[in-house]
CSV table of C-alpha atoms and ligand atoms in Angstrom, one decimal:
chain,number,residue,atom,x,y,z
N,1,UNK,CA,24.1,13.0,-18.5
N,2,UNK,CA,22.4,10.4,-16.5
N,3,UNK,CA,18.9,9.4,-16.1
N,4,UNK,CA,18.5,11.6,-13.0
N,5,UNK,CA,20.4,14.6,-14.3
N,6,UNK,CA,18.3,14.5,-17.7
N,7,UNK,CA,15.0,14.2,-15.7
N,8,UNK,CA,15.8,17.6,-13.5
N,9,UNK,CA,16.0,19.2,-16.8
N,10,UNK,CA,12.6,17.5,-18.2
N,11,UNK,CA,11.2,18.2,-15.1
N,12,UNK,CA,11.5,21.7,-15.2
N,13,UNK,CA,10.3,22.0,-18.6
N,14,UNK,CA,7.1,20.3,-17.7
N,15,UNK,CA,6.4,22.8,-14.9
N,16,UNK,CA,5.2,25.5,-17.4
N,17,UNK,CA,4.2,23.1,-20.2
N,18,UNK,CA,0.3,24.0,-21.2
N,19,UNK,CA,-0.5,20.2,-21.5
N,20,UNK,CA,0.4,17.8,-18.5
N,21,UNK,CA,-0.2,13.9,-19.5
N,22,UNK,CA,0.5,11.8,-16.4
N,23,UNK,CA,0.6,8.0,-15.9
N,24,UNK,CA,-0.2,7.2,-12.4
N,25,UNK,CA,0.0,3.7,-10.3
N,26,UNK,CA,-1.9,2.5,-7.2
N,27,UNK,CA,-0.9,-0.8,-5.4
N,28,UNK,CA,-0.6,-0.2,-1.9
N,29,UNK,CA,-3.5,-2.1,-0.7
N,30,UNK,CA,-5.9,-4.6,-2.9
N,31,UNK,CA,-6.4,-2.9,-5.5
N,32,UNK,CA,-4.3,-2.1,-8.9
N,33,UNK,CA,-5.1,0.6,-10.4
N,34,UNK,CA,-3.1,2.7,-13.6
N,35,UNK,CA,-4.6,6.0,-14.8
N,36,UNK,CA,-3.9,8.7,-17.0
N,37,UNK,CA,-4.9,12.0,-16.0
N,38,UNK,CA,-4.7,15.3,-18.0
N,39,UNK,CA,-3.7,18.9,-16.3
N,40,UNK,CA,-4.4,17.1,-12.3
N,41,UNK,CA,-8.2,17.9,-13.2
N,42,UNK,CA,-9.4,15.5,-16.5
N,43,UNK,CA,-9.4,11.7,-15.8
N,44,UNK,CA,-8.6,10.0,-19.2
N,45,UNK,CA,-9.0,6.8,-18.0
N,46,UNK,CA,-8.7,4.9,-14.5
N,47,UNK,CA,-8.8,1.4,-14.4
N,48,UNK,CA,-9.2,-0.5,-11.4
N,49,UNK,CA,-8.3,-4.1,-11.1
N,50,UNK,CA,-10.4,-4.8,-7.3
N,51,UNK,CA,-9.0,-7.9,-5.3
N,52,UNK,CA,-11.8,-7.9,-2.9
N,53,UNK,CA,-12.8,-11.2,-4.1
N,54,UNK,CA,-9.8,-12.9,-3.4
N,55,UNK,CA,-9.1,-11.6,0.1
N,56,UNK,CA,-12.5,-11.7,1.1
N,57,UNK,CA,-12.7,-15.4,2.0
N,58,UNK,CA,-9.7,-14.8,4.1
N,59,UNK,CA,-11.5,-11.7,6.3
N,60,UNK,CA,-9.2,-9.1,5.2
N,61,UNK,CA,-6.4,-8.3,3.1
N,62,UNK,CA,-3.9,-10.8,3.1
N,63,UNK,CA,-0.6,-8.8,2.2
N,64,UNK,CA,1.9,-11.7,0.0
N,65,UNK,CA,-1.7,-12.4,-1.7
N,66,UNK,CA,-1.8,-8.7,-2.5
N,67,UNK,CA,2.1,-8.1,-4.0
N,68,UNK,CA,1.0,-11.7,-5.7
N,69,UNK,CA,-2.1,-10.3,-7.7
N,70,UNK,CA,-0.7,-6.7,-8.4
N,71,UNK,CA,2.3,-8.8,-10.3
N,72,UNK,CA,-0.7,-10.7,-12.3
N,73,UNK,CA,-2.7,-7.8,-13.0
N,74,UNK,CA,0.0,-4.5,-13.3
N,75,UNK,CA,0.7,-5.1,-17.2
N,76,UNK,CA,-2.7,-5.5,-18.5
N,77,UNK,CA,-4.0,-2.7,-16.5
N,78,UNK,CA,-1.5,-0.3,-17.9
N,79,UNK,CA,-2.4,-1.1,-21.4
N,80,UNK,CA,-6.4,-0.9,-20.5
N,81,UNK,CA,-5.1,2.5,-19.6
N,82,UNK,CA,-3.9,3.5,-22.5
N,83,UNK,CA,-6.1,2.1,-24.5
N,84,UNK,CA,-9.0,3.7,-22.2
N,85,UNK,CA,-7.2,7.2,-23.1
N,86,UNK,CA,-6.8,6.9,-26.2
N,87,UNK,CA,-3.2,7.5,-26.1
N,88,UNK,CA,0.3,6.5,-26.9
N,89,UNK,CA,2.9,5.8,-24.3
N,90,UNK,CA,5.1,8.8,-26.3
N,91,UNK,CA,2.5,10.8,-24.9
N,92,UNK,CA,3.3,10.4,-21.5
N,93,UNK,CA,5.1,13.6,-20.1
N,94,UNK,CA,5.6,11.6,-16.4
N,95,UNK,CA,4.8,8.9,-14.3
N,96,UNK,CA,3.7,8.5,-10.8
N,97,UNK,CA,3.4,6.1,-8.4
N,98,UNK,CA,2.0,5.6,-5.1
N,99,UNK,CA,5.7,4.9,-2.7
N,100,UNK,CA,3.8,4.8,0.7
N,101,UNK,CA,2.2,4.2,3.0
N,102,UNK,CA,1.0,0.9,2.7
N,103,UNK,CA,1.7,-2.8,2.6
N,104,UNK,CA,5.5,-2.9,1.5
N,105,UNK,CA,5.3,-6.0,-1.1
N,106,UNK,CA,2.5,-4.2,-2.7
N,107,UNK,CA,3.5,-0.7,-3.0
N,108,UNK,CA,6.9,-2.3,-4.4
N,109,UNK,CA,5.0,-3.6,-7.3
N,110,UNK,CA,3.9,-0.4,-8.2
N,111,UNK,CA,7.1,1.6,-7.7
N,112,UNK,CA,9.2,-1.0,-9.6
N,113,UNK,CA,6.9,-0.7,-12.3
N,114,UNK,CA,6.8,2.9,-12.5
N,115,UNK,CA,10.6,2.5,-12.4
N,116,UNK,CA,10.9,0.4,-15.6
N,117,UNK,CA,8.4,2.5,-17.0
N,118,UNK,CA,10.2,5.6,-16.7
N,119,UNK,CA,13.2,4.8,-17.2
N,120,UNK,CA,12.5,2.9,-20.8
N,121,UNK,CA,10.2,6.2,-21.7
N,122,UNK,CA,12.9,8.7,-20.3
N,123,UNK,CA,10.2,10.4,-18.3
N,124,UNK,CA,10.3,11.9,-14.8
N,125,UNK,CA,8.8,9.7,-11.6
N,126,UNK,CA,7.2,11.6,-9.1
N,127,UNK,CA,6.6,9.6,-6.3
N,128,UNK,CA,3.4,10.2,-4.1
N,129,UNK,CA,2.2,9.8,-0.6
N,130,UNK,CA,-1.2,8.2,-1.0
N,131,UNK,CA,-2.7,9.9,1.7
N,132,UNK,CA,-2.2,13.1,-0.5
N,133,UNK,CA,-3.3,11.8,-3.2
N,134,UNK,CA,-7.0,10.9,-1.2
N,135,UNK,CA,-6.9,14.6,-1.1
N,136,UNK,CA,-6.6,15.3,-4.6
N,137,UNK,CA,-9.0,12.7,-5.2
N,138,UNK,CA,-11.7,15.9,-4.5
N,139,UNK,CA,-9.3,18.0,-7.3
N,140,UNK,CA,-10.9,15.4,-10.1
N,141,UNK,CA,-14.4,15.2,-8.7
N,142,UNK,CA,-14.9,19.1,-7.9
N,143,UNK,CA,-13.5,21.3,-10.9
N,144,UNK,CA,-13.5,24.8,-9.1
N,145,UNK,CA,-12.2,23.0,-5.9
N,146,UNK,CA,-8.8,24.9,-4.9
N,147,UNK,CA,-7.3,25.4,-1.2
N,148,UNK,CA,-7.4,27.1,1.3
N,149,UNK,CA,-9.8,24.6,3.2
N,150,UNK,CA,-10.0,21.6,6.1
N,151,UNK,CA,-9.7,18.4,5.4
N,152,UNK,CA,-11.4,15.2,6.5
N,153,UNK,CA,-9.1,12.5,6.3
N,154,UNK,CA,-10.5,9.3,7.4
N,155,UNK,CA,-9.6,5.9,5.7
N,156,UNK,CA,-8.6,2.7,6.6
N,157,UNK,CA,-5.2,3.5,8.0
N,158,UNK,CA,-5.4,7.4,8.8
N,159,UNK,CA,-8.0,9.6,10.9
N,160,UNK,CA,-6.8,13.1,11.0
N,161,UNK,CA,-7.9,17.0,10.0
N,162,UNK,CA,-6.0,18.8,8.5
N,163,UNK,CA,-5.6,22.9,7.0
N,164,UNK,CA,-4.3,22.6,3.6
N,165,UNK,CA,-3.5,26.2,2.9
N,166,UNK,CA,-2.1,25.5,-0.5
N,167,UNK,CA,-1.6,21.9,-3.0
N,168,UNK,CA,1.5,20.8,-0.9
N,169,UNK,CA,1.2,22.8,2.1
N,170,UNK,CA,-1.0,21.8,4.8
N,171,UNK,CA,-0.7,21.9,8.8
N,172,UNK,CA,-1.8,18.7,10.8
N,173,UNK,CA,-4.5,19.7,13.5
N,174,UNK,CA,-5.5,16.4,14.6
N,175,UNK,CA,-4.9,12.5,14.4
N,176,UNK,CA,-6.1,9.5,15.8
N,177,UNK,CA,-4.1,8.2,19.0
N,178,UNK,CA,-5.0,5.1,17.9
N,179,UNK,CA,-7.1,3.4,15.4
N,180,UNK,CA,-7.7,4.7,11.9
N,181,UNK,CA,-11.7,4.9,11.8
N,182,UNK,CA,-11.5,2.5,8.8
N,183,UNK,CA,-9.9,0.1,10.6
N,184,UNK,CA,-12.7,0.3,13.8
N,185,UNK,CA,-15.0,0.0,10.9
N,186,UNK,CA,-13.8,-3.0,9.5
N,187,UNK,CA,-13.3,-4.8,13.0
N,188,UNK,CA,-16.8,-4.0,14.0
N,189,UNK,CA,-18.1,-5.3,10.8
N,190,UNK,CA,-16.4,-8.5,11.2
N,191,UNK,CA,-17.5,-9.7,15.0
N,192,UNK,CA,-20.9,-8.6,13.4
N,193,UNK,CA,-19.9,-11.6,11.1
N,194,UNK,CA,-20.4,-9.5,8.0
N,195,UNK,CA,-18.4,-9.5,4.9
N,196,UNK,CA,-14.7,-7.7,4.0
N,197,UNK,CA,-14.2,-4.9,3.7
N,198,UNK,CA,-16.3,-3.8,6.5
N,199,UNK,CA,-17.0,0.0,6.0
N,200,UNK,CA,-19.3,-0.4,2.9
N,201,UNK,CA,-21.6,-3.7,5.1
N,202,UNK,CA,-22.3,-1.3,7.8
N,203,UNK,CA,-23.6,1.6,5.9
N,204,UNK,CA,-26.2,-0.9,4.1
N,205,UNK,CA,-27.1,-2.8,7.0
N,206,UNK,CA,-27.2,0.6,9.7
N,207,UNK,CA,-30.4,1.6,7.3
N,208,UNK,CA,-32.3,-0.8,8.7
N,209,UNK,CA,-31.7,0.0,12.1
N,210,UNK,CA,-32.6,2.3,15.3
N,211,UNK,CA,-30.2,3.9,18.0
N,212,UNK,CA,-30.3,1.1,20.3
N,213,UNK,CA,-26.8,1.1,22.1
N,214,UNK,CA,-25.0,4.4,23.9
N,215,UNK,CA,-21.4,3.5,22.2
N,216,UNK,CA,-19.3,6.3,23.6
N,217,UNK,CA,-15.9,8.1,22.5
N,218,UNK,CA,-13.1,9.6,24.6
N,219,UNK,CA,-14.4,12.3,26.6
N,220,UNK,CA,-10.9,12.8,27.5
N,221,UNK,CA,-9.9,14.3,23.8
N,222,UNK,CA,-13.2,16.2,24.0
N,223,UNK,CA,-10.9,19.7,24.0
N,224,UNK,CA,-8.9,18.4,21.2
N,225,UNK,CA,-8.9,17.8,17.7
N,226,UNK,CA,-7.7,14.4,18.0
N,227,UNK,CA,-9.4,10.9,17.9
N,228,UNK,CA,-9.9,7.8,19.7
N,229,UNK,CA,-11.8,4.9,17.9
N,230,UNK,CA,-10.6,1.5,20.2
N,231,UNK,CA,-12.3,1.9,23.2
N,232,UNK,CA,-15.9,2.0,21.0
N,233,UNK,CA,-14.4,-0.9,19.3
N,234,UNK,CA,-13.6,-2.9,22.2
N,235,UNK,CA,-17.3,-1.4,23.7
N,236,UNK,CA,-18.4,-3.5,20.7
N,237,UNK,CA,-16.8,-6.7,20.5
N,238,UNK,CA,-17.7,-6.8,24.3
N,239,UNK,CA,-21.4,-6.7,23.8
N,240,UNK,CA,-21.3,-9.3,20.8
N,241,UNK,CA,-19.4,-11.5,22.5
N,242,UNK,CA,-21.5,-11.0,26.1
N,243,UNK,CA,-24.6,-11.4,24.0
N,244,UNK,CA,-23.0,-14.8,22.4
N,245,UNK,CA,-22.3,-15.9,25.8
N,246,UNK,CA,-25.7,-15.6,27.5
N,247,UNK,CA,-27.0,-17.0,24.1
N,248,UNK,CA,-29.0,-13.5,23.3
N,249,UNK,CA,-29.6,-12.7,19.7
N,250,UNK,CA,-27.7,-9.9,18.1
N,251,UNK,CA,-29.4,-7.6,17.0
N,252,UNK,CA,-27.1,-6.5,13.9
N,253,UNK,CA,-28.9,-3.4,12.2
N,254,UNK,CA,-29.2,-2.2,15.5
N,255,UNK,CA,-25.6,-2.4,16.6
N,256,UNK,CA,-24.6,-1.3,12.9
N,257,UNK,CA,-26.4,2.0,13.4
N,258,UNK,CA,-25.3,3.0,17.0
N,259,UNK,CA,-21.9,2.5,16.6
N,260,UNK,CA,-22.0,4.2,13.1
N,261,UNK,CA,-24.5,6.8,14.9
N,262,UNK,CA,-21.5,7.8,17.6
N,263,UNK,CA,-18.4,7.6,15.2
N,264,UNK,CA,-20.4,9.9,12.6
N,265,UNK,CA,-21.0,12.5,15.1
N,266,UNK,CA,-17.7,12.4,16.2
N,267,UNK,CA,-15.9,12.9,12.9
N,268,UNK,CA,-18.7,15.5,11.8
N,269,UNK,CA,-18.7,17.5,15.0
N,270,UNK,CA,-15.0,18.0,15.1
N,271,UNK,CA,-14.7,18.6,11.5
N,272,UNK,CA,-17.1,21.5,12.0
N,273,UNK,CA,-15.2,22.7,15.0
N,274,UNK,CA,-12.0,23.0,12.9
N,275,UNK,CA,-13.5,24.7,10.2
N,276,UNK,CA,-15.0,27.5,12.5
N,277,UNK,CA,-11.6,27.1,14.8
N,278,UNK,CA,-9.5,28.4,11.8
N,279,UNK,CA,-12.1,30.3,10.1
N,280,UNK,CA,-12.0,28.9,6.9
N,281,UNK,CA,-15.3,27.8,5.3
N,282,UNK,CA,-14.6,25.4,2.7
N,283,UNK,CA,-14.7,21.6,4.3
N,284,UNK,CA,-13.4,18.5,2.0
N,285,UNK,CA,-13.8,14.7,3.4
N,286,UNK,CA,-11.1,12.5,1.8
N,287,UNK,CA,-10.3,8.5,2.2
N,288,UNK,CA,-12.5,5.3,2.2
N,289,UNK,CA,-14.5,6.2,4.8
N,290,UNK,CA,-15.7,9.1,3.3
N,291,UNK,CA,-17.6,7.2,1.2
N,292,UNK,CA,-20.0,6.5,4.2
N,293,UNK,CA,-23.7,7.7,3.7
N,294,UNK,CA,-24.0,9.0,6.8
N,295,UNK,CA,-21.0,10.9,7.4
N,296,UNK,CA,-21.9,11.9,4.2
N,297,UNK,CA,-24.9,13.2,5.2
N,298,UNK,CA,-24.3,15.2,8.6
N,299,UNK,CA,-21.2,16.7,7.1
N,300,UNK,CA,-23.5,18.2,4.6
N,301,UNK,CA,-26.4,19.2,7.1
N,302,UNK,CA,-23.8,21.1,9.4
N,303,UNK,CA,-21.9,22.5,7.1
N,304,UNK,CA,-25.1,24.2,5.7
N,305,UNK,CA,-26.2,25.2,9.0
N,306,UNK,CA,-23.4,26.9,9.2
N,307,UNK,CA,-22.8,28.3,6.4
N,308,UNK,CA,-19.2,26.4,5.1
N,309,UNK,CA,-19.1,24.5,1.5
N,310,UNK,CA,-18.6,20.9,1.4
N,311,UNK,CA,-17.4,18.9,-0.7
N,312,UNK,CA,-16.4,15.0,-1.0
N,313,UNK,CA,-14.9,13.3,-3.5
N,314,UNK,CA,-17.5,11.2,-6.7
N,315,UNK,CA,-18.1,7.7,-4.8
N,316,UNK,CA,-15.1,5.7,-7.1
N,317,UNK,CA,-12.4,8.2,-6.5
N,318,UNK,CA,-13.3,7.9,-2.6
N,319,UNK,CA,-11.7,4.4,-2.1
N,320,UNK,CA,-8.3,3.6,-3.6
N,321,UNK,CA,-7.3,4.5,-7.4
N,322,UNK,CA,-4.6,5.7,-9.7
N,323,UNK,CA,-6.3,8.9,-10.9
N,324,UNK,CA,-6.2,10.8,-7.2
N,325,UNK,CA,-2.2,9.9,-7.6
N,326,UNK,CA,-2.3,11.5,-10.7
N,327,UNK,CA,-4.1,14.7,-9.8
N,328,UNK,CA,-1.6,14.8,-7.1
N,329,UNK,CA,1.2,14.5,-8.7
N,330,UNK,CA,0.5,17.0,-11.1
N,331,UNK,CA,0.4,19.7,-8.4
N,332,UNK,CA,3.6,18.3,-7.1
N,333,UNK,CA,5.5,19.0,-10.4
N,334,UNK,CA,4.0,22.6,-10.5
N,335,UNK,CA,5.9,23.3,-6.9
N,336,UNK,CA,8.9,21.3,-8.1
N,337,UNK,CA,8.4,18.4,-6.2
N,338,UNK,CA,8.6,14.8,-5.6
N,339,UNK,CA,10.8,14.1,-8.3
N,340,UNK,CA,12.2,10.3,-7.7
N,341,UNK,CA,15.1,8.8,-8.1
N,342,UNK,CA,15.7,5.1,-9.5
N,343,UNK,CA,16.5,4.1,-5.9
N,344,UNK,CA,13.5,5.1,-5.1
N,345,UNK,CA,11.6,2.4,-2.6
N,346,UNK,CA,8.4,1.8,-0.7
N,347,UNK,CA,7.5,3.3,3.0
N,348,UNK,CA,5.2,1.3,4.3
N,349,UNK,CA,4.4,4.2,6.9
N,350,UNK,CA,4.6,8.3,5.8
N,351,UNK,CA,3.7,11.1,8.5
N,352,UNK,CA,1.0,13.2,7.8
M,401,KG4,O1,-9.0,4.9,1.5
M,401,KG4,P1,-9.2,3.5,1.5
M,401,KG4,O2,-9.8,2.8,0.3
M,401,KG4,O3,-7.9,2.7,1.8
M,401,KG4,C1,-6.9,3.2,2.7
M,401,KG4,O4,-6.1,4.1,2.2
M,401,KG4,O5,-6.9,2.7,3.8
M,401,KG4,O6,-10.1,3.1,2.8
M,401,KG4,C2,-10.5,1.8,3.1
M,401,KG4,C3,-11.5,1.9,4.3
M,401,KG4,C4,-11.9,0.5,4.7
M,401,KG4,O7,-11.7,0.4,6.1
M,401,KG4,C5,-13.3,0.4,4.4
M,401,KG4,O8,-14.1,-0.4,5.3
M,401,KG4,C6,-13.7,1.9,4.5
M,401,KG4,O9,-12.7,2.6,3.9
M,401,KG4,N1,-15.0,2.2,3.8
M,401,KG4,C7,-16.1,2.6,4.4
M,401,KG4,C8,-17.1,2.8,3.4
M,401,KG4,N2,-16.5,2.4,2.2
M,401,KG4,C9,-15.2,2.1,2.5
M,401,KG4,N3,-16.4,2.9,5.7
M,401,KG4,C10,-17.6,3.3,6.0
M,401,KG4,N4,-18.6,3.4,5.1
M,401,KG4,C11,-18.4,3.2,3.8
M,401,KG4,N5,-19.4,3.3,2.9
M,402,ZN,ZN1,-6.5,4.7,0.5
């Protein structure tokens, strides 16, 4: 029997095996990350190796820099997690890896990684869409937290709501038409002049300000689940650079907080709308953004005013890490799914 053939079998087995240890890898962005995560719900360890510092100088993440530093840092972050977990690698019942989406050169790190890995345990790969995994990210902070319920996704390359009626089954009810909100985030941030990544500047800097600019979304989705986020971009890199022009201060905090003031109300009030729209009360926020304060904060508000439980993932399993790949992947095997192949490759895009 081949690898492949061998693995459908240990596959199956694993599906009604009491104790599930998965290996999970994360490199599709800047940061590599390897964790070990018990039954989808107990962390064991999740080690994060951040290149922030390195593509910061550069304003954003510079992707052959990226593949470069997950190929330095991959090996000694998968002994960490072991170590961190206090286990053996013949206690590894699977790996998974993050195939997509992402930047291609990174997210091929971590898949040929997981390859060699499996293949030299003779475990199963399960390969997992990362934006899934943000879900699942909620599975590890919120022990109770099953589905039905709606999801916020909002990180730096998707926007969307979805229903996730069960683990792998969920219906798309909305999308951005264009930008992800991360990515507005990050571009605001940066014709403000402040640092990379731009999300996490904005939140500290929009507490010291007041609503001072009407930034506006598109009135023409209003009906809709769906989401624009360039034309309040653009609205804002027009005033910065109109206010360079005339030689006019900026007046950061201030901008910081009206743009973050509009995009918030946005994402909350739709959210809300879907929940009540498909009358389920449970509301989860998943993805980078989601670590914002103030999302944060009128998600909560609204969702107790009327009456739906929220819930958002622990702030370090909000932005990108292996454990939310493992929790994921976890629920995958119980439905029989994602089971990889040794072809398997990186997608740099998956559909929601
Ligand atoms: O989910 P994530 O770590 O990576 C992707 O899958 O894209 O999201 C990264 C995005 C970046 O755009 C970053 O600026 C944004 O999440 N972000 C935030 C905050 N923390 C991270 N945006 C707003 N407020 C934050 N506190
Ligand atoms: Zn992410």
């Amino acid at each position: 029997m081949n690898y492949y053939e061998r693995m459908k079998e240990k596959f199956n087995k694993l599906k009604t095996k009491q104790e599930v240890i998965i290996l999970s890898i994360e490199s599709s962005c800047d940061e590599t990350s390897v964790a070990v995560v018990k039954n989808g719900r107990v962390v064991l360890s999740n080690i994060i190796a951040s290149q922030i510092e390195i593509h910061r100088r550069f304003g954003g993440v510079v992707p052959e820099v990226a593949s470069r530093n997950h190929i330095t840092a991959i090996s000694n972050i998968f002994e960490e997690a072991l170590q961190e977990a206090n286990i053996s690698k013949n206690d590894i019942d699977a790996v998974a890896v993050t195939y997509g989406a992402g930047l291609m050169g990174a997210l091929l790190v971590g898949v040929n990684y997981a390859k060699g890995l499996a293949y030299a345990l003779d475990v199963p790969l399960i390969a997992v869409s990362h934006v899934y995994g943000h879900i699942s990210a909620n599975y590890i902070s919120h022990q109770d937290l099953k589905p039905p319920f709606v999801c916020l996704m909002v990180s730096g390359g998707h926007t969307a709501l979805l229903r996730v009626d069960d683990y792998n089954k969920m219906k798309l009810l909305g999308t951005t038409v264009d930008d992800a909100v991360g990515e507005a985030f990050d571009k605001v941030a940066r014709v403000l002049g402040l640092q990379y990544p731009g999300g996490p500047e904005i939140d500290k800097l929009a507490k010291e300000g007041h609503l001072t600019y009407k930034f506006t979304v598109s009135n023409a989705l209003k009906n809709t689940f769906n989401f624009s986020f360039s034309g309040i971009k653009t609205e804002v890199v027009n005033l910065v650079h109109n206010k360079t022009q005339k030689g006019e201060e900026i007046d950061k905090a201030n901008i910081a907080y009206s743009f973050q003031e509009c995009i918030t109300d946005e994402l909350s009030n739709k959210a809300i709308k879907s929940c009540k729209n498909q009358e389920i009360r449970k509301l989860v926020v998943a993805g980078g953004v989601g670590a914002n304060s103030r999302l944060k904060e009128k998600l909560l508000n609204l969702c107790t005013e009327n009456n739906i439980e929220f819930f958002s993932p622990v702030l370090k399993y909000c932005t990108d890490n292996a454990a939310m790949i493992g929790s994921c992947a976890y629920y995958m095997l119980k439905d029989g799914l994602g089971l990889a192949q040794l072809d398997l490759t990186a997608k740099p895009n998956i559909d929601l």
